[in-house]
């Protein structure tokens, strides 16, 4: 029966090509706009930590004086980072920040390049599930004692060592030799949730060096360095002892019990610091946020995206109302034909489902065309605005979402016209035949 | 003469069609009014002047990673080399670049004692020398520039003189003259800085921050291993300089990275990218929405005409002119548009209110729904008049044949 209705629907569409085309166009543009904005929204709000989202926690401390900042800062001071590292509660933890270093190799023909570098502890790789191609992170011992070890990306490995297994070789960073201990596969989580303070959609770093080298090598911080009070910072040591917030801190706490324990530990730490004369704010506290909470806290999804999705849904409603009107016009025009079918024995249910199949077909065509619009719109936006690839790609789920929204929206719009047509009294239309 | 009564009674007889059109018009007005308001607001933001000779100025960075390089003397030497290149009008080292999205900002304190101490609003900090104003093409409207011997080389704690923007001066000191005032870093008495000049306009690095038009230029050349240079050059020479500057600097000393050449115009494009994206997507939406609404309307009118063929034929037979038939459809359309526009305007204001409270959008101005309704009247006239003229051609003989 379905295929017979499909055939009828096709014939009916061919009979009124202009109206049908208008409907397909209306729904496809509605779907196209909705899918475009939904796609940008989805790509911007995806949680890249996946299942581990609820086990990874960013640590924040309200360490400022009263009458300075109102809110808890997303970064912490160096001295707090060093103190937090002493906690034995988390399975893994890392203090970190971003810097940049000049890269050279032992090959004199390799002209120096400036690369973004992440300064972190060895746990960084396990916490964020970074896949290794060769080698492994540096040892725990390096985290406490310092050591010139480096982990590099696959891309840099190709650039500097021609893609061979470079573990054990030497990479020169700012004129200092570092031993390569690991090469990671290309890894670029989007949004870059582990460090959102320099833009959440930037490329991730190509080079990773031990945090323990920071006081020795005096790495600059390429990121926000926020001070709530004025301090004279003349050298790196002043910076390490200052109240400036510039270090990010992440922990892995796998069970709720562990999270509870860590919160308790943080509370004690805050009290201890208060006794030492720091943390004078009445709301002084430590906070932990899992990845999902962290992304909301940092407004990773821009408000613009939400406004766009809202407006595009309204837009889709306009398209549906438009389609409803056109369907009504089209179906009522066909009333005499329906009258004949009813007179020779078609049930109301049959008439109703026949029309819904037709509407569904129109919706499906609209959905497919809409996907094409969305794809075109995204590539247009990507080329004009230099969007990162991750934001402009049509998400796979959209291949399913678009036709489903289109068909169901069309059917919602079609119910009333189909009901109208199947409930009209056939005799009225038979009279004039 | 407008036959409003028969039109209304006809609309009432067949409610669902006109009702749908009404809903569509209401929603269209609500969406289009808000979208065009956001678009014009964003275009306004993008159009703000930076005060800089944007097409002539570019920046780049030098990273000296060789310990044998002494930043202080090397920087002076580098600037000398750059200034001598063909096409370069001026060059300075700077702590940050306007519209670049990253840099330094701070507030100062002012007043005569700890008791009546006040904080200035947050301002962007440019550390540079006496050539900064001419390199960026700024307009000095009060006071004077730094003298060359007043510029220190070293850390930020050496700053003692400041040139501020007119907006910073006004927001901080009101109608009092800013030139001659002293500001402090932190508490009263800490590192006094005397304001010696006011420039008309100089934007900061952050276009979405309230400090955009508040900048302070301080008399220190910061010499770090990582140095940012601003160059003003003939527009035609800029492309060539991107090649010749690294070459000249590497000839001076090979162990460094010279990178990130960007003109202020390019900075402007990237720093406003999100606003432009929003304006573009919304413009696309407005155009398509108007297209769909008018196509839908045209489709409905065509359908109505077919349904009313007999009625039209009868009226024509009874002496109605072609003009009367067209105006009948037009008046019907205007009625729907005005009612829908009125209700749509109310909903647009409501929607604007919601957007304002939920997101940091400004309040919708009433002119937007009004212009939208006016635009919709024009557009629907075209959408109606084409099929209506076809209807007017219906011959009374054919239309009434089967009666």
PDB file of C-alpha atoms in Angstrom, chain A residues 65-197:
ATOM      1  CA  UNK A  65      41.803  39.790  48.703  1.00  0.00           C
ATOM      2  CA  UNK A  66      38.335  41.268  49.249  1.00  0.00           C
ATOM      3  CA  UNK A  67      37.558  44.395  47.165  1.00  0.00           C
ATOM      4  CA  UNK A  68      39.515  43.045  44.216  1.00  0.00           C
ATOM      5  CA  UNK A  69      38.036  40.445  41.877  1.00  0.00           C
ATOM      6  CA  UNK A  70      34.434  39.413  42.434  1.00  0.00           C
ATOM      7  CA  UNK A  71      34.681  36.004  40.812  1.00  0.00           C
ATOM      8  CA  UNK A  72      36.781  32.927  41.166  1.00  0.00           C
ATOM      9  CA  UNK A  73      39.644  32.964  38.654  1.00  0.00           C
ATOM     10  CA  UNK A  74      40.076  30.192  36.097  1.00  0.00           C
ATOM     11  CA  UNK A  75      43.814  30.015  36.795  1.00  0.00           C
ATOM     12  CA  UNK A  76      45.854  29.760  39.995  1.00  0.00           C
ATOM     13  CA  UNK A  77      49.205  31.080  41.269  1.00  0.00           C
ATOM     14  CA  UNK A  78      52.472  29.181  40.850  1.00  0.00           C
ATOM     15  CA  UNK A  79      52.897  28.759  44.612  1.00  0.00           C
ATOM     16  CA  UNK A  80      49.401  27.243  44.906  1.00  0.00           C
ATOM     17  CA  UNK A  81      50.137  24.910  41.994  1.00  0.00           C
ATOM     18  CA  UNK A  82      53.267  23.652  43.764  1.00  0.00           C
ATOM     19  CA  UNK A  83      51.301  23.161  46.980  1.00  0.00           C
ATOM     20  CA  UNK A  84      48.394  21.382  45.253  1.00  0.00           C
ATOM     21  CA  UNK A  85      50.822  18.913  43.731  1.00  0.00           C
ATOM     22  CA  UNK A  86      51.472  17.595  47.266  1.00  0.00           C
ATOM     23  CA  UNK A  87      47.975  16.148  47.560  1.00  0.00           C
ATOM     24  CA  UNK A  88      47.906  12.395  47.268  1.00  0.00           C
ATOM     25  CA  UNK A  89      44.162  12.155  46.653  1.00  0.00           C
ATOM     26  CA  UNK A  90      43.982  12.446  42.836  1.00  0.00           C
ATOM     27  CA  UNK A  91      45.020   9.490  40.690  1.00  0.00           C
ATOM     28  CA  UNK A  92      46.783  11.933  38.425  1.00  0.00           C
ATOM     29  CA  UNK A  93      47.304  15.684  38.376  1.00  0.00           C
ATOM     30  CA  UNK A  94      49.109  18.308  36.375  1.00  0.00           C
ATOM     31  CA  UNK A  95      49.958  21.967  36.631  1.00  0.00           C
ATOM     32  CA  UNK A  96      50.501  23.615  33.264  1.00  0.00           C
ATOM     33  CA  UNK A  97      50.718  26.704  31.077  1.00  0.00           C
ATOM     34  CA  UNK A  98      51.514  27.618  27.485  1.00  0.00           C
ATOM     35  CA  UNK A  99      54.771  29.124  26.277  1.00  0.00           C
ATOM     36  CA  UNK A 100      56.716  29.392  23.025  1.00  0.00           C
ATOM     37  CA  UNK A 101      60.252  28.323  22.180  1.00  0.00           C
ATOM     38  CA  UNK A 102      62.560  28.438  19.182  1.00  0.00           C
ATOM     39  CA  UNK A 103      63.073  24.965  17.731  1.00  0.00           C
ATOM     40  CA  UNK A 104      66.302  23.789  16.118  1.00  0.00           C
ATOM     41  CA  UNK A 105      67.749  20.357  15.443  1.00  0.00           C
ATOM     42  CA  UNK A 106      71.316  19.145  15.249  1.00  0.00           C
ATOM     43  CA  UNK A 107      70.965  19.551  11.491  1.00  0.00           C
ATOM     44  CA  UNK A 108      72.456  22.999  10.731  1.00  0.00           C
ATOM     45  CA  UNK A 109      70.298  23.353   7.624  1.00  0.00           C
ATOM     46  CA  UNK A 110      67.124  23.278   9.714  1.00  0.00           C
ATOM     47  CA  UNK A 111      66.136  26.954  10.007  1.00  0.00           C
ATOM     48  CA  UNK A 112      64.763  27.806  13.453  1.00  0.00           C
ATOM     49  CA  UNK A 113      60.998  27.988  13.950  1.00  0.00           C
ATOM     50  CA  UNK A 114      58.949  29.383  16.796  1.00  0.00           C
ATOM     51  CA  UNK A 115      56.454  26.868  18.190  1.00  0.00           C
ATOM     52  CA  UNK A 116      53.781  26.920  20.893  1.00  0.00           C
ATOM     53  CA  UNK A 117      54.865  24.731  23.812  1.00  0.00           C
ATOM     54  CA  UNK A 118      52.878  23.226  26.684  1.00  0.00           C
ATOM     55  CA  UNK A 119      54.692  23.140  29.996  1.00  0.00           C
ATOM     56  CA  UNK A 120      53.089  20.308  31.985  1.00  0.00           C
ATOM     57  CA  UNK A 121      53.629  17.350  34.300  1.00  0.00           C
ATOM     58  CA  UNK A 122      54.020  13.807  33.016  1.00  0.00           C
ATOM     59  CA  UNK A 123      50.445  12.957  34.031  1.00  0.00           C
ATOM     60  CA  UNK A 124      49.156  15.366  31.368  1.00  0.00           C
ATOM     61  CA  UNK A 125      49.271  12.658  28.700  1.00  0.00           C
ATOM     62  CA  UNK A 126      47.335  10.092  30.691  1.00  0.00           C
ATOM     63  CA  UNK A 127      44.788  12.596  32.014  1.00  0.00           C
ATOM     64  CA  UNK A 128      43.866  13.872  28.564  1.00  0.00           C
ATOM     65  CA  UNK A 129      44.288  10.486  26.902  1.00  0.00           C
ATOM     66  CA  UNK A 130      46.966  11.633  24.453  1.00  0.00           C
ATOM     67  CA  UNK A 131      47.852   8.792  22.039  1.00  0.00           C
ATOM     68  CA  UNK A 132      51.535   7.962  21.635  1.00  0.00           C
ATOM     69  CA  UNK A 133      53.134   6.933  18.351  1.00  0.00           C
ATOM     70  CA  UNK A 134      56.607   6.234  19.746  1.00  0.00           C
ATOM     71  CA  UNK A 135      57.985   6.243  23.293  1.00  0.00           C
ATOM     72  CA  UNK A 136      56.174   7.487  26.379  1.00  0.00           C
ATOM     73  CA  UNK A 137      55.953  10.506  28.707  1.00  0.00           C
ATOM     74  CA  UNK A 138      58.964  11.429  30.816  1.00  0.00           C
ATOM     75  CA  UNK A 139      59.276   9.739  34.193  1.00  0.00           C
ATOM     76  CA  UNK A 140      57.792  10.927  37.505  1.00  0.00           C
ATOM     77  CA  UNK A 141      61.301  11.585  38.670  1.00  0.00           C
ATOM     78  CA  UNK A 142      61.661  14.325  36.047  1.00  0.00           C
ATOM     79  CA  UNK A 143      58.525  15.984  37.468  1.00  0.00           C
ATOM     80  CA  UNK A 144      60.233  16.429  40.822  1.00  0.00           C
ATOM     81  CA  UNK A 145      63.859  16.890  39.884  1.00  0.00           C
ATOM     82  CA  UNK A 146      63.634  18.551  36.488  1.00  0.00           C
ATOM     83  CA  UNK A 147      65.192  17.229  33.312  1.00  0.00           C
ATOM     84  CA  UNK A 148      65.603  18.185  29.696  1.00  0.00           C
ATOM     85  CA  UNK A 149      63.062  15.762  28.223  1.00  0.00           C
ATOM     86  CA  UNK A 150      60.540  16.565  25.506  1.00  0.00           C
ATOM     87  CA  UNK A 151      57.482  14.985  23.880  1.00  0.00           C
ATOM     88  CA  UNK A 152      56.747  16.167  20.337  1.00  0.00           C
ATOM     89  CA  UNK A 153      53.897  15.802  17.865  1.00  0.00           C
ATOM     90  CA  UNK A 154      53.849  13.616  14.774  1.00  0.00           C
ATOM     91  CA  UNK A 155      53.885  16.743  12.562  1.00  0.00           C
ATOM     92  CA  UNK A 156      56.956  18.190  14.218  1.00  0.00           C
ATOM     93  CA  UNK A 157      58.607  14.759  14.140  1.00  0.00           C
ATOM     94  CA  UNK A 158      58.144  14.740  10.372  1.00  0.00           C
ATOM     95  CA  UNK A 159      59.460  18.290  10.061  1.00  0.00           C
ATOM     96  CA  UNK A 160      62.495  17.815  12.305  1.00  0.00           C
ATOM     97  CA  UNK A 161      63.377  14.128  11.952  1.00  0.00           C
ATOM     98  CA  UNK A 162      61.790  13.105   8.664  1.00  0.00           C
ATOM     99  CA  UNK A 163      59.144  11.027  10.425  1.00  0.00           C
ATOM    100  CA  UNK A 164      61.461   8.345  11.816  1.00  0.00           C
ATOM    101  CA  UNK A 165      61.275   7.083  15.388  1.00  0.00           C
ATOM    102  CA  UNK A 166      63.099   9.960  17.047  1.00  0.00           C
ATOM    103  CA  UNK A 167      63.007   8.677  20.625  1.00  0.00           C
ATOM    104  CA  UNK A 168      66.454   9.248  22.100  1.00  0.00           C
ATOM    105  CA  UNK A 169      67.372  11.945  19.598  1.00  0.00           C
ATOM    106  CA  UNK A 170      68.053  15.546  20.516  1.00  0.00           C
ATOM    107  CA  UNK A 171      65.819  18.534  19.845  1.00  0.00           C
ATOM    108  CA  UNK A 172      67.196  22.006  20.554  1.00  0.00           C
ATOM    109  CA  UNK A 173      64.785  24.384  22.235  1.00  0.00           C
ATOM    110  CA  UNK A 174      66.034  27.917  22.840  1.00  0.00           C
ATOM    111  CA  UNK A 175      69.613  26.681  22.379  1.00  0.00           C
ATOM    112  CA  UNK A 176      69.235  23.942  25.021  1.00  0.00           C
ATOM    113  CA  UNK A 177      69.374  20.245  24.059  1.00  0.00           C
ATOM    114  CA  UNK A 178      66.313  18.209  25.055  1.00  0.00           C
ATOM    115  CA  UNK A 179      66.073  14.447  24.722  1.00  0.00           C
ATOM    116  CA  UNK A 180      63.012  13.263  22.820  1.00  0.00           C
ATOM    117  CA  UNK A 181      61.232  10.661  24.980  1.00  0.00           C
ATOM    118  CA  UNK A 182      57.988  10.373  23.066  1.00  0.00           C
ATOM    119  CA  UNK A 183      56.170  11.228  19.848  1.00  0.00           C
ATOM    120  CA  UNK A 184      52.394  11.630  20.022  1.00  0.00           C
ATOM    121  CA  UNK A 185      49.951  11.006  17.213  1.00  0.00           C
ATOM    122  CA  UNK A 186      48.295  14.159  15.926  1.00  0.00           C
ATOM    123  CA  UNK A 187      46.014  15.261  18.709  1.00  0.00           C
ATOM    124  CA  UNK A 188      43.834  18.335  18.555  1.00  0.00           C
ATOM    125  CA  UNK A 189      40.749  18.230  20.786  1.00  0.00           C
ATOM    126  CA  UNK A 190      38.136  20.763  19.764  1.00  0.00           C
ATOM    127  CA  UNK A 191      37.119  22.696  21.790  1.00  0.00           C
ATOM    128  CA  UNK A 192      40.580  22.785  23.344  1.00  0.00           C
ATOM    129  CA  UNK A 193      39.013  22.246  26.744  1.00  0.00           C
ATOM    130  CA  UNK A 194      42.199  21.710  28.725  1.00  0.00           C
ATOM    131  CA  UNK A 195      43.191  25.339  28.144  1.00  0.00           C
ATOM    132  CA  UNK A 196      40.460  27.698  26.992  1.00  0.00           C
ATOM    133  CA  UNK A 197      42.134  30.933  28.024  1.00  0.00           C
TER     134      UNK A 197
END
